[in-house]
Amino acid sequence: MEEWLRKFLLPANQGSSFASEVDFKFMSLFWLSVVLFVVVIGPMTYFAWRYRYKAGRVTPHQTHNTTLEVVWTAIPTLICFAIFLWGVNGYMKFAVPPGEALEVQVVGKQWLWTFEYPDGTRSVNELHVPVNKNVRLVMTSEDVLHDFYVPDMRIKRDIIPGRYVQEWFRAAPNSIGVHTSTCAEYCGKGHSDMQAKVFVDTPADYEKWMATGGTEYLDYSPEAWGKIQYERKGCSTCHSIDGSASKGPSWKGIWGKMEKLNNGTTVLVDEAYVRESMMFPQAKIVAGFDPIMPTFQGLLRENEITGLIAFIKSLK
Ligand code: CUA
């Protein structure tokens, strides 16, 4: 009922096993609020009009009505208590992950997400999960507060540096495809770019991705693939490609240039330097910038590094 309204107020896709229950509770509270609004504001408006000021009208002495007061206190109290119990019931389903679940380590840092699977596979800003399987995300942060929020899955939890928190979901059969996660805790300049793609894969696609990292790169030229990595891996949060200022040096026109470093020396921007800067970002710091880049060692596949180099080369 009123499906269009639910889709207007909430993410249309009910991607996880508990999404429809979350939505049902939300919509029930919404309709309860509508009813209470009408019941309270309606008579109030009527009384304001009915007993408005008139010259010579005297307000009679008012005492109280015990029955009425008991009823309008007891009923809302009972409703609130019922809502509380209903909410606790739903919260427990979200807060307590089932014992059997695929465990993925999630690390948030300014401003990207890394994921690590039980077999050691790692990825940046790209989470793959098999459909219809419990997935438990064990999350921490390397710097400040973040929040891993996947609207389609109705999961959202603050991540606190120095602690582990968890959330879980089971991707529903109708959710095969790509979903967006976003950071829901303001964490600095790149906060709004701190998004990851959540891929719900069929079991076969999931196996393939775990084994090979996928063959998507074959569909693109190295340059185009590099541009996709530039956005997906979070490079874009610190490096501009149009020469404008950001947290890191712009990539525009740097290829083949002699770059000034903060120790007074210079370095030629070539394959070796670019690759070193991804793996050991602290090795050579460009003059005028802070050593804030995280290492991408183990986080980039060979085809992605090749693509990024081709992309930088193309930015004349
Ligand atoms: Cu991370 Cu906002």
XYZ file of C-alpha atoms and ligand atoms in Angstrom:
318
model
C 0.000 0.000 0.000
C 1.182 3.505 -0.783
C 4.252 2.011 -2.443
C 4.972 5.253 -4.295
C 5.210 7.108 -0.989
C 7.609 4.527 0.453
C 9.775 4.841 -2.657
C 9.690 8.612 -2.306
C 10.725 8.586 1.355
C 13.118 5.620 1.343
C 15.546 3.986 -1.113
C 13.401 2.204 -3.711
C 15.585 -0.897 -3.646
C 15.003 -3.213 -0.688
C 18.372 -4.884 -1.045
C 18.777 -6.815 2.182
C 16.905 -9.439 4.133
C 15.715 -6.928 6.716
C 15.018 -3.976 4.414
C 11.281 -4.613 4.055
C 10.898 -4.889 7.818
C 12.789 -1.630 8.370
C 10.601 0.052 5.767
C 7.409 -1.336 7.267
C 8.318 0.032 10.689
C 9.312 3.370 9.230
C 6.085 3.703 7.260
C 3.984 2.608 10.250
C 5.534 5.369 12.357
C 5.007 7.791 9.506
C 1.279 6.990 9.311
C 0.921 7.036 13.092
C 2.455 10.532 13.005
C -0.015 11.586 10.321
C -2.946 10.357 12.440
C -1.651 12.091 15.586
C -1.038 15.278 13.628
C -4.633 15.335 12.444
C -6.030 14.383 15.877
C -4.074 17.136 17.661
C -3.888 19.954 15.114
C -7.464 19.493 13.816
C -9.321 20.164 17.098
C -6.752 22.823 18.044
C -7.513 24.771 14.873
C -11.245 24.323 15.403
C -11.103 25.503 19.041
C -8.970 28.498 18.120
C -11.673 29.537 15.683
C -14.699 28.482 17.790
C -13.558 30.262 20.988
C -11.843 33.239 19.365
C -12.032 36.620 21.064
C -15.378 38.378 21.007
C -16.117 41.589 22.816
C -18.122 40.855 25.950
C -17.624 37.032 25.951
C -16.462 35.809 29.377
C -14.524 32.530 29.719
C -16.261 30.315 32.289
C -14.215 28.914 35.181
C -12.336 25.692 34.139
C -11.294 22.896 36.504
C -10.306 19.568 35.008
C -11.579 16.193 33.804
C -9.842 13.253 35.487
C -11.124 10.573 33.115
C -10.021 12.525 30.052
C -6.581 13.236 31.502
C -5.971 9.614 32.505
C -6.994 8.416 29.043
C -4.821 10.869 27.114
C -1.825 10.039 29.284
C -2.214 6.261 29.402
C -2.879 5.648 25.706
C 0.157 7.547 24.351
C 2.346 5.958 27.049
C 1.269 2.492 25.944
C 1.808 3.409 22.283
C 5.330 4.686 23.042
C 6.165 1.542 24.968
C 4.918 -0.669 22.133
C 6.991 1.317 19.614
C 10.052 0.936 21.845
C 9.684 -2.855 22.046
C 9.066 -3.056 18.304
C 12.181 -0.975 17.690
C 14.364 -3.043 20.019
C 13.211 -6.161 18.225
C 14.335 -4.760 14.862
C 17.547 -3.304 16.262
C 18.598 -6.659 17.698
C 18.218 -8.301 14.287
C 20.593 -5.710 12.854
C 23.006 -5.558 15.797
C 23.614 -9.268 16.318
C 25.165 -10.874 13.235
C 24.384 -14.525 12.584
C 27.179 -16.935 13.537
C 27.746 -18.134 10.011
C 28.771 -15.224 7.808
C 31.374 -14.156 5.283
C 33.629 -11.801 7.181
C 35.027 -8.751 5.395
C 37.410 -6.334 7.086
C 36.546 -2.724 6.284
C 38.956 0.137 6.911
C 37.906 3.730 6.448
C 40.478 6.467 6.023
C 40.476 9.971 4.610
C 38.990 9.493 2.008
C 38.577 5.973 0.806
C 37.470 2.510 1.866
C 39.534 -0.664 1.787
C 38.077 -4.154 2.019
C 39.895 -7.357 2.892
C 38.460 -10.820 2.332
C 39.197 -14.019 4.280
C 41.569 -15.252 1.533
C 43.634 -12.056 1.637
C 42.101 -10.459 -1.468
C 41.959 -6.705 -1.010
C 40.141 -3.972 -2.863
C 39.626 -0.225 -2.697
C 36.203 1.415 -2.878
C 34.766 -1.802 -4.291
C 32.986 -4.382 -2.147
C 31.849 -7.630 -3.730
C 29.401 -9.864 -1.879
C 27.640 -13.040 -2.957
C 23.856 -12.833 -3.159
C 21.778 -14.454 -0.430
C 24.713 -15.005 1.945
C 25.259 -13.438 5.337
C 28.046 -10.870 5.197
C 29.573 -9.457 8.341
C 31.581 -6.251 8.022
C 34.215 -5.781 10.717
C 35.092 -2.133 10.528
C 37.680 0.258 11.857
C 39.204 3.603 10.957
C 42.803 4.725 10.487
C 42.158 8.333 11.331
C 38.833 9.955 12.197
C 35.179 9.010 12.541
C 33.588 7.576 9.414
C 30.312 5.738 8.866
C 29.733 2.903 6.416
C 26.235 3.450 5.076
C 24.572 1.397 2.340
C 21.091 2.868 1.871
C 19.852 0.002 -0.321
C 20.780 -2.488 2.403
C 19.431 -0.341 5.264
C 22.719 -0.658 7.122
C 24.588 2.226 8.697
C 27.064 2.352 11.533
C 29.633 4.794 12.855
C 33.249 3.673 12.673
C 35.501 4.737 15.505
C 39.307 4.913 15.261
C 41.003 2.431 17.590
C 37.931 0.219 17.886
C 36.159 -2.444 15.907
C 32.480 -2.196 15.146
C 30.419 -4.490 12.983
C 27.306 -4.567 10.904
C 25.864 -7.307 8.746
C 23.385 -7.912 5.958
C 22.217 -10.577 3.561
C 21.825 -9.339 0.002
C 18.344 -10.182 -1.282
C 17.909 -12.081 -4.562
C 16.411 -8.984 -6.239
C 19.522 -6.957 -5.408
C 22.022 -8.450 -7.868
C 23.883 -5.522 -9.372
C 25.651 -2.411 -8.154
C 24.728 -0.383 -5.083
C 26.307 2.721 -3.637
C 27.701 3.090 -0.166
C 28.584 6.422 1.256
C 30.296 7.847 4.294
C 27.676 9.190 6.682
C 29.899 10.949 9.199
C 31.527 14.226 8.229
C 35.248 13.469 8.010
C 36.837 16.398 6.219
C 37.191 17.856 2.770
C 36.776 14.613 0.809
C 33.815 13.306 2.852
C 31.270 13.546 0.070
C 33.593 11.682 -2.314
C 34.070 8.830 0.132
C 31.889 6.369 -1.695
C 32.316 2.712 -2.505
C 30.489 0.510 -4.960
C 28.780 -2.506 -3.453
C 28.474 -5.308 -6.016
C 25.976 -8.041 -5.257
C 27.215 -10.931 -7.399
C 25.744 -14.250 -8.389
C 27.758 -17.087 -6.793
C 29.552 -17.688 -10.111
C 30.431 -14.008 -10.600
C 31.616 -13.777 -7.033
C 33.946 -16.765 -7.464
C 35.273 -15.236 -10.665
C 35.918 -11.900 -9.028
C 37.682 -13.488 -6.066
C 39.893 -15.479 -8.429
C 40.816 -12.779 -10.930
C 39.610 -9.416 -9.768
C 37.315 -9.528 -12.776
C 37.985 -8.957 -16.447
C 36.293 -5.579 -16.653
C 39.598 -3.914 -17.621
C 39.531 -5.693 -20.997
C 36.542 -3.569 -21.972
C 38.521 -0.332 -21.821
C 41.645 1.262 -23.255
C 44.426 1.604 -20.635
C 43.749 5.356 -20.492
C 40.003 4.957 -19.979
C 40.599 2.200 -17.424
C 43.035 4.503 -15.619
C 40.431 7.257 -15.500
C 37.948 4.831 -13.925
C 40.572 3.835 -11.332
C 41.291 7.522 -10.696
C 37.713 7.875 -9.492
C 37.168 4.442 -7.952
C 40.336 4.231 -5.907
C 39.897 7.685 -4.468
C 42.849 9.368 -6.269
C 40.413 12.099 -7.281
C 39.879 13.181 -3.678
C 43.429 14.585 -3.545
C 44.732 14.933 -7.132
C 43.044 17.214 -9.639
C 43.384 16.601 -13.376
C 42.820 20.200 -14.491
C 45.747 21.821 -12.710
C 43.669 23.160 -9.821
C 45.009 23.068 -6.263
C 44.158 20.173 -3.962
C 45.702 18.086 -1.159
C 48.166 16.519 -3.597
C 49.889 17.642 -6.787
C 47.621 17.954 -9.824
C 48.235 15.323 -12.480
C 47.797 17.728 -15.362
C 50.942 18.101 -17.403
C 53.254 16.380 -14.911
C 54.344 13.536 -17.179
C 57.984 13.897 -18.268
C 58.437 16.983 -16.103
C 61.233 17.482 -13.570
C 59.375 17.717 -10.256
C 60.811 19.702 -7.305
C 60.874 17.741 -4.036
C 60.745 19.038 -0.480
C 64.386 18.019 0.110
C 65.594 20.359 -2.613
C 66.274 17.682 -5.232
C 64.281 17.036 -8.387
C 62.907 13.873 -9.923
C 61.768 12.953 -13.425
C 58.068 12.019 -13.541
C 58.180 8.664 -15.308
C 56.771 5.146 -14.814
C 59.201 4.279 -12.026
C 58.485 7.460 -10.050
C 54.711 7.239 -10.416
C 54.692 3.592 -9.391
C 56.936 4.304 -6.399
C 54.629 7.142 -5.340
C 51.664 4.734 -5.269
C 53.460 1.999 -3.314
C 55.756 4.118 -1.107
C 54.123 7.554 -1.069
C 56.450 8.826 1.662
C 59.620 8.153 -0.375
C 59.544 11.366 -2.394
C 57.378 14.309 -1.347
C 56.734 17.064 -3.849
C 57.726 20.496 -2.506
C 54.820 22.340 -0.948
C 52.755 19.235 -0.065
C 52.249 17.245 3.139
C 53.142 13.533 3.373
C 49.509 12.445 3.786
C 49.031 9.895 1.005
C 48.283 6.320 2.131
C 50.135 3.451 0.464
C 48.362 1.489 -2.240
C 50.645 -1.515 -1.918
C 48.563 -4.654 -2.383
C 45.533 -2.549 -3.255
C 46.115 -2.048 -6.961
C 46.268 -4.789 -9.561
C 48.874 -4.621 -12.301
C 46.253 -3.675 -14.934
C 45.062 -0.829 -12.707
C 48.583 0.586 -12.230
C 49.194 0.373 -15.989
C 45.897 2.152 -16.564
C 46.676 4.924 -14.091
C 50.087 5.526 -15.692
C 48.494 5.678 -19.149
C 45.886 8.108 -17.801
C 48.496 10.422 -16.248
C 50.468 10.342 -19.521
C 47.354 11.462 -21.398
C 46.849 14.568 -19.215
C 48.880 16.978 -21.292
Cu 34.550 9.345 5.872
Cu 32.866 11.068 5.903
